[in-house]
Amino acid sequence: MYGWAGKILRVDLTKGTISTEETKKYTDYLGGLGFGYKVIFDEAPKAGPFDPENRLIFAIGPLTGTMAPSTSRPEVISISPHSYATQAKHSMASRSNFGGYWGAELKFAGYDAVIVQGKAPKPVYININNDKVTIEDASSVWGKDGLAAQEAIKQLQKDEDIQIATIGPAGERMVRIAPIIHRLGNVARQGGFGAVMGSKNLKAIAVRGNKGVKVADEKGLIEYVKVVRSFQPAPLGATPLSSGPLSWTGKHIDPADINHQAQRFNQTESNAPWLMKYHLKTQSCYSCPQGCYTYMKTPKEGMGAVSCTQWFYAWMGNRDEATFQASQLVNKLGLDSFEMFPMIQFIWFLQDEEVNGKSLLRHMYDKKLVSKKNLDVLEAAHYPRGGGDLGSAGLEGMLTMMAYREDFLGDALGEGFRRAMDILSDEFKRLKMPDVADGVMKFVKMEGIMGGVVGGNGGWGMSAHYDPRTFGYYWAVNFAMENCDPMRHSMTNLIEWTGLSFEQAMPVAIRHWGKDVAENGLNDIHRDRTTPLTWNGDKSAKANAYLSQFIHYRGCIKDSLTGCDWVYPVMVSGREDRGYAGDISVEYKLVGLVTGEKMTQEKLNEQAARTWTLHRLLTVLEWNDGKAVNMREEHDQIPDHFFAPVDTRLLPAYPPADPPHPPLIRENFEATKTEYYKLMGWDVKTGLPTRSLLKKLGMQDVLASFEAQAFKLPS
Ligand code: SF4
């Protein structure tokens, strides 16, 4: 098998057994994400996230470890402790991934995936060294932070180059917002999979391999990678610009100015220019020419890596070294940096919102839900009421409190911001303080930064990117279908971060999707914040449904090939002679060259359809315990506030947030859903995948298994 290692590793921590099985069993599902969903569907679809039978899968794809650009981000799949839908009977399967070198190393060691199940009787780590796989005692590593733990394992194994994925103290305590950490800052952030590792007493998975990857057409691959890279010096797919507003309106970067293009993107310069004196270099994941993240070193914090939402503290209003301190702290403690947006806003809200002349936080102190020490910490961490820099006061104590679950309040915050609201509100109800209980719940309506989404429940309890009111109905459907942050960069790579103006980007959109889709789906995204989206009836519904399907299929392909979201699909190029267009057929050409299979986009789409259908069926099983359910009505919804004008003040006061666009119209949303179900081959009334779709996709085994444990799907 070209591209594949051919073997999947299974480690049962309860039994202490290690075995391998053939990769071939899963290749209809392409790799990465598809593998993970199939394993969960086949083996434990309704497990609780912390049940020993829950599977934790690290999976890679045929391109991982080859020279195909930006394709070594292993996918992590499990039943998520982070996802939170009060209507669901079970926790839902979810996904995350991380960059760095671990994924490529796993392939070099000879494996396409690692399936972890069971629970070790005491802390352990898994050590993979080519064919030699052992379960090692982790008692000397347990308790160490996410960076120190890696150093300790390197010393234990006497190998500086070993690649390690680990958890921090938060994961050990099953904090539901605990990620998995690799190297200095490559993190599988959302989903709470660090907590799943903690529940299994699994501190880390260390990997070392030297087997290489067999490629079917080496010469062809080398030549084609040159072609792909020639789309530069402008963005290969595009990453955020080093300056300028995060919107395509009025933006036009000179293609000759490569210092303002993604290839030379320097996130320190963009996000925290005051830290440039500590910037060491930009750094890349395996096989990636982008170098999108920053290596930094300060006298106080030492060495670390920062990228994307790890800059959260700067985006929230900090302008000094505390920006880097905050990033280091979340990586060391093992907390999800993206969750910190709503979480810190929630902590501020508890102080700003008063009931009977007293802040919610002070009510908590009165009832001994928070200690004096942590009350002082949180009040110090409030944004400065008189203006000025956010600063570092209280920062470490606040993050430590949730990572270590200190006090009733810290324990609640360790459950994630959305669960914490319910826990605290319920506690005040129990204490017969209904006004305070209601006060806590007001946060759900708050409009925060990141497009006003983080205060709602767009990601089923997880913070989520970008407001559907800004992007439109395809983005709203995206929110409705996913079980986590629905963010897929495929769209934002074109419409947010390219440096192309609306006028430059629209022809690219037409080239990729045709005139009808581009003009009716993206027609007026550049509007100002007072103008509602225009709606051209059926045409808009169909165009938005098409874009939504594109996002989902291309997301499944990318996550199954372990491609990077910043890059795939390659939407744009900075080259004027290409009309700034990228090439959205790159993935299948790379797969063909690596595996030797005759590949087409249709074939990849079919594999994506299988993966997305599995995700859907898993959600159906988990949502209503396998009993009949109308997904259209129950699951495929977005928070009400997207359909209504803002009725509460904006959060946070730091920094001032843009007001959201005018509300969506519910009947347009429903019309888009109808067209989406039709495109997907799902039943329009219930949103369920049909029997004929599963047969068409060759998923008879899945159909039989689903119907045996649940109910008959619509024909
Ligand atoms: S673009 Fe950044 S995150 Fe993506 S693979 Fe490259 S270096 Fe890693």
XYZ file of C-alpha atoms and ligand atoms in Angstrom:
723
model
C 0.000 0.000 0.000
C 1.606 3.251 -1.085
C 1.134 6.177 1.261
C -0.129 4.002 4.070
C 1.889 2.301 6.771
C -0.648 -0.519 6.551
C -1.160 -1.093 10.264
C -3.289 0.353 13.024
C -2.166 0.114 16.617
C -4.640 -0.710 19.371
C -3.796 -0.261 23.042
C -6.190 -1.549 25.692
C -5.178 0.137 28.930
C -7.489 -1.962 31.105
C -6.077 -5.241 29.885
C -2.602 -3.870 29.260
C -2.637 -5.378 25.763
C -1.145 -4.062 22.540
C -2.189 -5.335 19.130
C -2.255 -4.323 15.492
C -4.803 -4.650 12.730
C -4.884 -3.867 9.049
C -5.476 -0.341 7.818
C -7.321 -1.724 4.777
C -10.379 -2.284 6.937
C -10.945 1.495 7.064
C -9.643 2.952 3.799
C -13.151 3.514 2.377
C -13.177 6.368 4.870
C -9.983 7.946 3.512
C -7.979 8.374 6.753
C -7.835 10.628 9.828
C -11.329 11.844 10.608
C -13.075 9.115 8.617
C -11.126 6.383 10.432
C -11.989 7.877 13.789
C -15.724 8.114 13.193
C -15.798 4.563 11.822
C -14.038 3.157 14.870
C -16.415 4.967 17.219
C -19.478 3.950 15.203
C -18.396 0.308 15.125
C -17.207 -0.007 18.687
C -18.699 2.417 21.224
C -21.007 5.046 19.725
C -22.916 5.677 22.934
C -20.104 5.536 25.468
C -19.801 8.369 27.940
C -16.677 10.461 27.370
C -15.070 9.221 30.581
C -16.216 5.605 30.296
C -13.278 3.248 29.822
C -14.932 1.882 26.665
C -14.799 5.297 25.031
C -12.308 5.184 22.186
C -9.660 7.844 21.736
C -8.326 7.708 18.218
C -5.283 9.451 16.792
C -5.421 8.940 13.037
C -3.414 10.090 10.040
C -3.863 9.758 6.286
C -2.052 8.630 3.149
C -0.314 11.992 2.663
C 0.983 12.269 6.233
C 4.756 12.044 6.395
C 5.219 12.668 2.660
C 6.366 15.920 1.096
C 2.782 16.898 0.260
C 2.602 20.394 1.747
C 1.005 20.954 5.140
C -0.390 17.448 5.614
C 0.831 16.290 8.994
C -1.864 17.335 11.415
C -3.089 14.129 13.088
C -6.797 14.023 13.786
C -8.047 13.198 17.276
C -11.539 11.733 17.508
C -13.525 10.622 20.527
C -16.813 11.057 22.335
C -16.315 14.584 23.558
C -16.603 15.638 27.197
C -16.643 19.247 26.010
C -19.713 19.115 23.752
C -22.852 20.100 25.606
C -26.395 19.882 24.345
C -28.924 19.700 27.139
C -31.409 18.024 24.796
C -29.017 15.210 23.890
C -29.182 11.925 25.781
C -25.464 11.257 25.298
C -22.308 13.246 24.762
C -21.493 13.600 21.104
C -18.561 12.442 19.011
C -16.287 15.280 18.030
C -12.900 16.049 16.526
C -9.750 18.097 16.824
C -6.229 18.005 15.402
C -2.745 19.291 16.054
C 0.290 20.298 14.039
C 3.955 19.677 14.666
C 5.773 16.409 13.971
C 3.881 13.730 15.878
C 1.705 12.675 12.937
C 4.598 12.190 10.534
C 6.549 10.336 13.222
C 3.629 7.944 13.741
C 3.740 7.072 10.047
C 7.531 6.594 10.249
C 6.973 4.232 13.172
C 4.719 2.162 10.931
C 1.159 3.051 11.973
C -1.791 4.855 10.403
C -3.695 5.265 13.644
C -3.604 4.569 17.356
C -6.809 3.431 19.046
C -6.745 3.763 22.820
C -9.419 2.097 24.939
C -9.888 1.099 28.571
C -8.410 2.711 31.637
C -5.015 2.063 33.170
C -5.006 1.232 36.906
C -2.351 3.910 37.474
C -0.803 6.738 35.416
C 0.978 5.496 32.304
C 2.291 6.682 28.988
C 2.422 4.757 25.740
C 5.841 4.547 24.133
C 5.912 3.700 20.436
C 9.330 2.978 18.980
C 8.812 1.414 15.568
C 7.603 -2.141 16.218
C 8.313 -1.943 19.921
C 5.311 -0.552 21.774
C 5.141 -0.474 25.552
C 2.890 0.873 28.272
C 5.199 2.711 30.667
C 4.813 3.831 34.256
C 4.121 7.590 34.315
C 4.192 8.132 38.069
C 7.213 10.444 37.795
C 5.587 12.435 34.978
C 2.018 12.731 36.315
C 1.496 16.194 37.778
C 3.970 17.873 35.445
C 2.806 20.614 33.130
C 2.339 20.187 29.396
C 5.854 21.309 28.509
C 7.759 19.799 31.445
C 6.099 16.411 30.920
C 7.562 16.196 27.423
C 11.044 17.000 28.699
C 10.691 14.361 31.412
C 9.684 11.658 28.919
C 12.565 12.591 26.618
C 14.917 12.037 29.530
C 13.279 8.781 30.533
C 13.605 7.524 26.974
C 17.028 9.136 26.526
C 15.867 10.525 23.204
C 15.750 14.252 22.468
C 13.937 13.778 19.166
C 11.051 11.674 20.350
C 7.661 13.256 19.521
C 5.199 13.473 22.387
C 1.513 14.298 22.756
C 0.639 14.903 26.386
C -1.720 16.549 28.861
C -1.246 19.081 31.644
C -2.717 19.192 35.159
C -6.147 20.142 33.770
C -6.363 16.974 31.690
C -5.331 14.882 34.677
C -8.312 16.358 36.551
C -10.660 15.679 33.662
C -11.262 19.364 33.124
C -13.578 19.283 30.127
C -11.723 22.040 28.326
C -8.374 20.259 28.496
C -6.555 19.814 25.179
C -3.674 17.592 24.095
C -0.307 19.350 23.826
C 2.613 18.576 21.538
C 5.977 20.373 21.422
C 5.840 23.991 22.578
C 2.427 24.945 21.308
C 0.906 22.467 18.844
C -2.380 21.734 20.514
C -5.506 19.663 19.789
C -7.625 22.310 21.378
C -11.373 21.786 21.345
C -13.278 18.701 22.365
C -11.733 18.088 25.780
C -9.684 15.142 24.535
C -7.003 15.888 27.123
C -9.673 15.088 29.704
C -10.369 11.787 27.919
C -6.665 10.961 28.269
C -6.857 11.928 31.945
C -9.870 9.658 32.461
C -7.816 6.786 31.082
C -4.835 7.610 33.331
C -2.901 8.223 30.131
C -0.388 11.031 30.469
C 1.170 10.887 27.021
C 1.839 9.033 23.810
C 5.473 9.200 22.722
C 6.452 8.191 19.190
C 9.713 7.446 17.428
C 10.049 5.896 14.002
C 12.466 5.632 11.118
C 10.650 3.665 8.458
C 9.783 6.354 5.920
C 6.770 6.354 3.611
C 6.510 4.628 0.247
C 5.168 6.913 -2.477
C 3.768 5.506 -5.741
C 5.051 8.241 -8.041
C 7.973 9.985 -6.359
C 9.054 12.019 -9.376
C 5.503 13.050 -10.140
C 4.976 14.117 -6.549
C 8.144 16.219 -6.499
C 7.111 17.979 -9.699
C 3.543 18.536 -8.564
C 4.575 19.910 -5.171
C 6.681 22.450 -7.081
C 3.559 23.458 -8.994
C 1.527 23.830 -5.814
C 4.229 25.867 -4.178
C 4.475 28.066 -7.245
C 1.089 29.500 -6.279
C 3.203 31.518 -3.910
C 4.792 33.993 -3.066
C 1.246 34.811 -2.188
C -0.686 32.585 0.165
C -0.768 28.859 -0.325
C -4.378 28.761 0.691
C -3.905 31.934 2.694
C -3.313 32.700 6.307
C -4.098 35.949 8.050
C -2.413 39.024 6.828
C 0.206 40.663 8.914
C -1.807 43.841 9.014
C -5.156 45.238 7.994
C -8.724 44.563 8.994
C -10.031 41.016 9.150
C -12.517 41.599 6.412
C -12.212 41.650 2.674
C -13.910 45.001 2.348
C -11.599 47.514 0.812
C -8.570 45.295 1.197
C -6.087 44.976 -1.623
C -2.553 43.855 -1.006
C 0.039 44.353 -3.683
C 0.925 40.794 -4.800
C 4.534 41.870 -5.168
C 4.656 42.812 -1.517
C 5.460 39.389 -0.156
C 6.075 40.748 3.301
C 2.364 41.354 3.505
C 1.425 37.951 2.200
C 0.855 34.823 4.199
C 4.099 33.213 3.148
C 5.918 35.777 5.238
C 3.181 36.034 7.798
C 4.550 36.780 11.220
C 1.920 36.329 13.881
C 3.871 38.275 16.477
C 3.957 41.316 14.256
C 0.272 40.934 13.537
C -1.082 40.126 16.974
C 1.386 41.497 19.480
C 3.940 43.825 17.880
C 5.049 44.894 21.354
C 6.499 41.394 21.746
C 8.659 41.548 18.616
C 11.751 41.975 20.772
C 11.171 38.432 22.051
C 10.297 36.897 18.688
C 12.843 34.229 17.724
C 11.504 32.912 14.431
C 8.464 31.609 12.654
C 8.109 27.846 12.785
C 6.397 25.218 10.638
C 4.797 21.864 11.094
C 6.262 18.896 9.209
C 6.183 19.392 5.428
C 4.689 22.866 5.634
C 6.192 25.836 3.809
C 4.030 28.344 5.665
C 5.724 28.776 9.024
C 2.633 30.307 10.526
C 3.473 30.202 14.200
C 5.893 32.054 16.377
C 8.707 30.850 18.581
C 9.283 33.298 21.364
C 11.399 33.566 24.478
C 11.086 35.992 27.351
C 13.251 36.169 30.470
C 10.283 35.324 32.690
C 8.374 32.763 30.631
C 11.196 31.047 28.799
C 10.623 29.519 25.398
C 7.214 28.954 23.873
C 5.229 28.823 20.664
C 2.180 30.924 19.919
C -0.309 30.812 17.102
C -3.869 31.754 16.284
C -6.146 31.740 19.335
C -3.176 31.366 21.666
C -2.975 35.128 21.157
C -6.320 35.355 22.972
C -5.123 37.703 25.669
C -3.947 40.275 23.135
C -7.292 40.071 21.339
C -9.059 40.601 24.643
C -7.200 43.818 25.308
C -3.725 43.159 26.644
C -0.772 45.106 25.337
C 2.220 43.802 27.243
C 4.160 40.626 28.030
C 1.129 39.130 29.744
C -0.037 38.170 26.238
C 2.769 35.610 26.052
C 2.374 34.689 29.706
C -1.296 33.854 29.098
C -0.398 31.637 26.159
C 2.327 29.850 28.107
C -0.015 29.315 31.033
C -2.756 27.675 28.978
C -0.208 25.402 27.298
C 1.417 24.430 30.576
C -1.785 23.985 32.570
C -3.406 22.290 29.605
C -6.393 24.534 28.915
C -8.150 25.282 25.633
C -7.102 28.817 24.665
C -10.161 29.336 22.442
C -12.444 28.591 25.380
C -10.710 31.394 27.261
C -12.646 34.008 25.272
C -16.065 33.123 26.682
C -14.605 31.886 29.957
C -12.815 35.094 30.875
C -15.761 37.152 29.657
C -17.995 35.015 31.868
C -15.744 35.698 34.863
C -15.924 39.423 34.111
C -19.686 39.145 33.693
C -20.016 37.543 37.148
C -18.520 40.744 38.514
C -20.371 43.216 36.287
C -23.830 41.733 36.706
C -25.486 42.685 39.957
C -28.528 41.308 41.736
C -29.896 43.158 44.755
C -26.966 45.556 44.654
C -24.309 42.855 44.783
C -22.261 41.219 42.049
C -22.935 37.578 41.193
C -19.372 36.781 42.234
C -19.882 38.359 45.658
C -23.056 36.291 46.077
C -20.890 33.245 45.400
C -18.402 34.332 48.008
C -21.205 34.804 50.546
C -22.321 31.247 49.912
C -18.766 29.881 50.118
C -18.712 28.877 46.460
C -15.432 30.709 46.091
C -12.695 31.239 48.677
C -11.379 34.649 49.723
C -8.094 33.868 47.971
C -9.793 33.169 44.658
C -12.269 36.015 45.058
C -9.281 38.354 45.262
C -7.668 36.664 42.261
C -10.764 37.022 40.088
C -11.426 40.599 41.091
C -7.821 41.448 40.280
C -8.263 39.797 36.875
C -11.213 42.014 35.964
C -10.480 44.369 33.065
C -9.431 47.773 34.414
C -12.613 49.743 34.939
C -10.895 53.048 34.324
C -9.388 51.914 31.019
C -5.826 50.918 30.215
C -4.045 47.660 29.674
C -5.594 44.349 30.691
C -2.377 43.455 32.518
C -1.384 40.261 34.258
C -2.962 40.813 37.680
C -4.857 37.716 38.717
C -4.161 35.981 35.405
C -2.181 33.015 36.715
C -4.491 32.489 39.689
C -7.593 32.609 37.503
C -6.294 29.993 35.045
C -4.869 27.817 37.816
C -8.182 27.875 39.626
C -10.010 26.282 36.699
C -7.186 23.881 35.747
C -7.003 22.544 39.311
C -10.768 22.825 39.905
C -10.280 24.945 43.030
C -13.434 25.764 45.034
C -16.981 25.116 43.852
C -16.565 27.888 41.296
C -13.266 26.603 39.855
C -14.725 23.122 39.679
C -17.689 24.485 37.719
C -15.462 26.509 35.382
C -13.431 23.367 34.747
C -16.597 21.977 33.147
C -16.426 24.633 30.399
C -18.185 27.986 30.332
C -21.563 26.710 29.140
C -21.876 23.896 31.666
C -20.572 26.235 34.384
C -23.512 28.562 33.809
C -26.010 25.769 34.427
C -24.116 24.394 37.421
C -23.914 27.782 39.115
C -27.488 28.677 38.280
C -28.715 25.337 39.639
C -26.730 25.870 42.818
C -28.390 29.234 43.401
C -31.776 27.641 42.788
C -30.893 25.021 45.385
C -29.939 27.847 47.730
C -33.362 29.399 47.033
C -31.882 32.457 45.338
C -33.786 32.422 42.024
C -32.882 36.016 41.104
C -29.191 35.218 41.281
C -29.780 31.969 39.386
C -31.493 33.929 36.605
C -28.720 36.517 36.666
C -26.107 33.869 35.909
C -28.094 32.627 32.921
C -28.192 36.072 31.331
C -24.701 35.451 30.025
C -26.098 33.082 27.405
C -27.492 36.041 25.508
C -24.373 38.146 25.667
C -22.744 39.246 22.469
C -18.994 38.921 22.740
C -15.941 39.237 20.584
C -15.217 36.797 17.747
C -18.343 37.849 15.955
C -20.702 37.693 18.879
C -20.773 33.921 18.889
C -18.800 32.967 21.916
C -21.481 33.954 24.404
C -24.045 31.684 22.785
C -24.113 27.977 22.207
C -23.267 27.823 18.518
C -20.704 25.084 19.116
C -22.851 23.031 21.531
C -21.107 24.384 24.599
C -17.887 25.279 22.826
C -16.841 28.687 21.680
C -17.378 29.064 17.953
C -15.942 31.174 15.170
C -17.783 33.911 13.360
C -21.292 35.063 13.378
C -23.762 33.581 10.875
C -25.271 37.057 10.612
C -21.993 38.179 9.043
C -21.375 35.336 6.600
C -24.960 34.367 5.899
C -27.121 31.287 5.660
C -24.494 28.776 4.562
C -22.605 29.582 7.737
C -25.796 29.261 9.776
C -26.370 25.766 8.342
C -22.754 24.981 9.139
C -23.448 25.922 12.767
C -26.582 23.799 12.768
C -24.906 20.610 11.544
C -21.694 20.448 13.561
C -21.116 19.227 17.111
C -18.295 21.650 17.803
C -16.909 24.929 16.574
C -18.022 24.698 12.934
C -15.097 26.765 11.715
C -13.655 25.612 8.397
C -11.058 27.853 6.862
C -12.059 26.857 3.351
C -14.396 29.831 3.267
C -12.485 32.268 5.385
C -9.354 31.563 3.352
C -11.188 33.189 0.486
C -13.377 35.795 2.033
C -11.612 36.960 5.165
C -7.893 36.590 5.107
C -6.637 36.667 1.564
C -5.791 40.268 1.115
C -8.126 40.310 -1.873
C -10.799 42.938 -2.127
C -14.392 41.836 -2.682
C -14.012 42.725 -6.360
C -10.881 40.579 -6.673
C -12.264 37.655 -4.700
C -15.627 37.325 -6.447
C -14.118 36.117 -9.772
C -12.189 33.504 -7.780
C -15.437 32.377 -6.175
C -17.088 32.181 -9.612
C -14.208 30.086 -10.913
C -14.552 27.608 -8.033
C -18.336 27.387 -7.768
C -19.891 29.009 -10.825
C -21.762 32.274 -11.132
C -25.065 31.212 -9.586
C -23.509 29.935 -6.384
C -20.966 32.720 -5.996
C -23.343 35.538 -6.723
C -26.275 34.234 -4.724
C -24.274 32.819 -1.846
C -21.670 35.505 -1.352
C -23.434 38.339 -3.117
C -23.255 41.010 -0.471
C -20.966 39.770 2.221
C -19.054 43.009 2.004
C -22.085 44.956 3.206
C -21.856 47.327 6.137
C -23.218 46.422 9.533
C -26.567 48.071 9.047
C -27.661 46.276 5.882
C -29.499 42.933 6.046
C -28.448 40.102 3.729
C -30.264 40.168 0.421
C -32.232 37.072 -0.448
C -33.028 35.912 -3.967
C -35.485 33.194 -3.014
C -34.701 29.709 -4.330
C -31.473 30.845 -5.898
C -30.093 31.969 -2.560
C -31.313 28.848 -0.761
C -29.629 26.599 -3.333
C -26.412 28.608 -3.426
C -26.104 28.656 0.357
C -26.832 24.929 0.569
C -24.135 24.269 -2.025
C -21.584 26.293 -0.086
C -22.488 24.515 3.103
C -22.023 21.131 1.455
C -18.696 22.329 0.037
C -17.540 23.283 3.528
C -18.553 19.929 4.980
C -17.144 17.726 2.232
C -13.915 19.668 1.977
C -13.610 19.722 5.750
C -13.958 15.930 5.865
C -11.377 15.533 3.099
C -8.925 17.878 4.770
C -9.292 16.265 8.200
C -9.049 12.784 6.741
C -5.884 13.659 4.832
C -4.604 15.489 7.937
C -4.237 18.643 5.871
C -4.026 22.037 7.469
C -7.084 24.244 7.667
C -4.990 27.284 6.816
C -4.128 25.693 3.490
C -6.793 23.287 2.192
C -8.670 23.605 -0.013
C -6.274 25.949 -1.783
C -8.755 28.698 -2.494
C -6.507 31.555 -3.547
C -3.127 32.483 -4.893
C -1.516 35.882 -4.715
C -0.479 35.616 -8.363
C -2.163 38.133 -10.562
C -1.559 35.943 -13.639
C -3.759 33.292 -12.017
C -6.439 35.876 -11.313
C -5.617 35.253 -7.638
C -7.252 31.835 -7.899
C -5.893 28.821 -6.076
C -6.666 25.288 -7.200
C -9.255 23.274 -5.329
C -8.267 20.043 -7.047
C -4.877 19.827 -5.313
C -5.957 17.255 -2.712
C -7.060 14.531 -5.108
C -4.000 14.999 -7.306
C -1.724 14.604 -4.292
C -3.595 11.491 -3.146
C -3.318 9.986 -6.633
C 0.433 10.577 -6.830
C 1.091 9.234 -3.340
C -1.171 6.165 -3.382
C -1.015 5.312 -7.081
C -4.802 5.032 -7.141
C -6.735 6.630 -9.946
C -8.172 9.555 -8.057
C -10.827 12.079 -8.958
C -12.538 14.815 -7.009
C -15.744 12.791 -7.233
C -14.045 9.849 -5.557
C -12.768 12.030 -2.728
C -16.202 13.607 -2.390
C -17.728 10.152 -2.079
C -15.329 9.295 0.738
C -16.172 12.614 2.374
C -19.883 11.838 2.026
C -19.322 8.540 3.861
C -17.469 10.306 6.647
C -20.075 13.048 6.985
C -22.899 10.497 6.909
C -21.195 8.578 9.709
C -20.900 11.784 11.711
C -24.593 12.326 11.168
C -25.579 8.806 12.197
C -23.386 9.005 15.285
C -25.126 12.233 16.228
C -28.537 10.629 15.690
C -27.607 7.682 17.930
C -26.208 9.937 20.615
C -28.941 12.551 20.470
C -31.875 10.348 21.378
C -30.334 7.111 22.578
C -31.005 5.435 19.252
C -34.709 6.249 19.298
C -36.448 7.998 16.423
C -35.681 11.695 16.277
C -36.454 14.607 14.019
C -32.972 16.035 13.547
C -34.235 18.932 11.497
C -36.336 20.200 14.352
C -34.214 19.217 17.327
C -30.546 19.217 16.465
C -30.217 21.363 13.372
C -30.854 24.633 15.129
C -28.871 27.707 15.995
C -29.373 29.967 19.007
C -32.436 32.201 18.844
C -30.452 35.375 19.214
C -29.179 35.044 15.641
C -32.752 35.711 14.526
C -33.366 38.685 16.775
C -31.915 42.146 17.226
C -29.392 42.425 20.039
C -31.319 42.842 23.260
C -28.460 42.905 25.728
C -25.313 44.934 25.989
C -22.222 43.857 24.165
C -19.487 41.967 25.920
C -16.740 42.461 26.620
C -16.107 46.062 27.371
C -12.541 45.075 26.499
C -11.907 45.665 23.654
C -15.043 47.271 22.226
C -16.708 44.776 19.884
C -18.233 45.584 16.520
C -22.008 45.407 16.604
C -23.361 42.324 14.825
C -25.040 42.485 11.442
C -28.851 42.570 11.290
C -30.596 39.342 12.313
C -31.129 36.363 10.040
C -34.624 35.490 8.867
C -35.785 32.111 10.071
C -37.675 31.108 6.948
C -34.587 31.722 4.807
C -32.579 29.560 7.176
C -35.183 26.798 6.898
C -35.241 27.115 3.093
C -31.454 26.682 3.027
C -31.729 23.633 5.274
C -34.257 22.087 2.890
C -31.925 22.517 -0.069
C -29.003 21.236 1.989
C -30.835 18.023 2.943
C -31.731 17.463 -0.708
C -28.119 17.913 -1.803
C -26.882 15.559 0.892
C -29.458 12.869 0.107
C -31.064 13.253 3.531
C -34.777 13.176 4.278
C -36.097 16.733 4.048
C -38.659 16.334 6.820
C -36.440 14.759 9.455
C -32.907 15.540 8.306
C -32.036 11.831 8.512
C -29.745 10.159 5.968
C -31.824 7.868 3.773
C -31.421 4.140 3.224
C -30.869 4.715 -0.479
C -28.012 7.133 0.248
C -26.250 4.612 2.458
C -26.635 1.918 -0.188
C -25.373 4.258 -2.885
C -22.294 5.018 -0.776
C -21.647 1.313 -0.219
C -22.388 1.623 3.492
C -24.631 -1.439 3.811
C -22.743 -2.578 6.913
C -23.337 0.782 8.575
C -27.008 0.755 7.583
C -27.511 -2.733 9.017
C -25.686 -1.864 12.211
C -27.559 1.406 12.665
C -30.964 -0.168 12.132
C -30.121 -3.075 14.432
C -29.378 -0.735 17.321
C -31.709 2.158 16.493
C -34.601 2.457 14.031
C -35.375 2.164 10.352
C -34.127 5.094 8.322
C -36.370 6.764 5.717
C -36.161 5.090 2.331
S 0.019 26.553 8.089
Fe 0.810 26.646 10.200
S -0.489 25.231 11.407
Fe -0.776 24.784 9.214
S 0.621 23.086 8.805
Fe 1.650 25.035 8.285
S 2.810 25.664 10.090
Fe 1.308 24.077 10.726
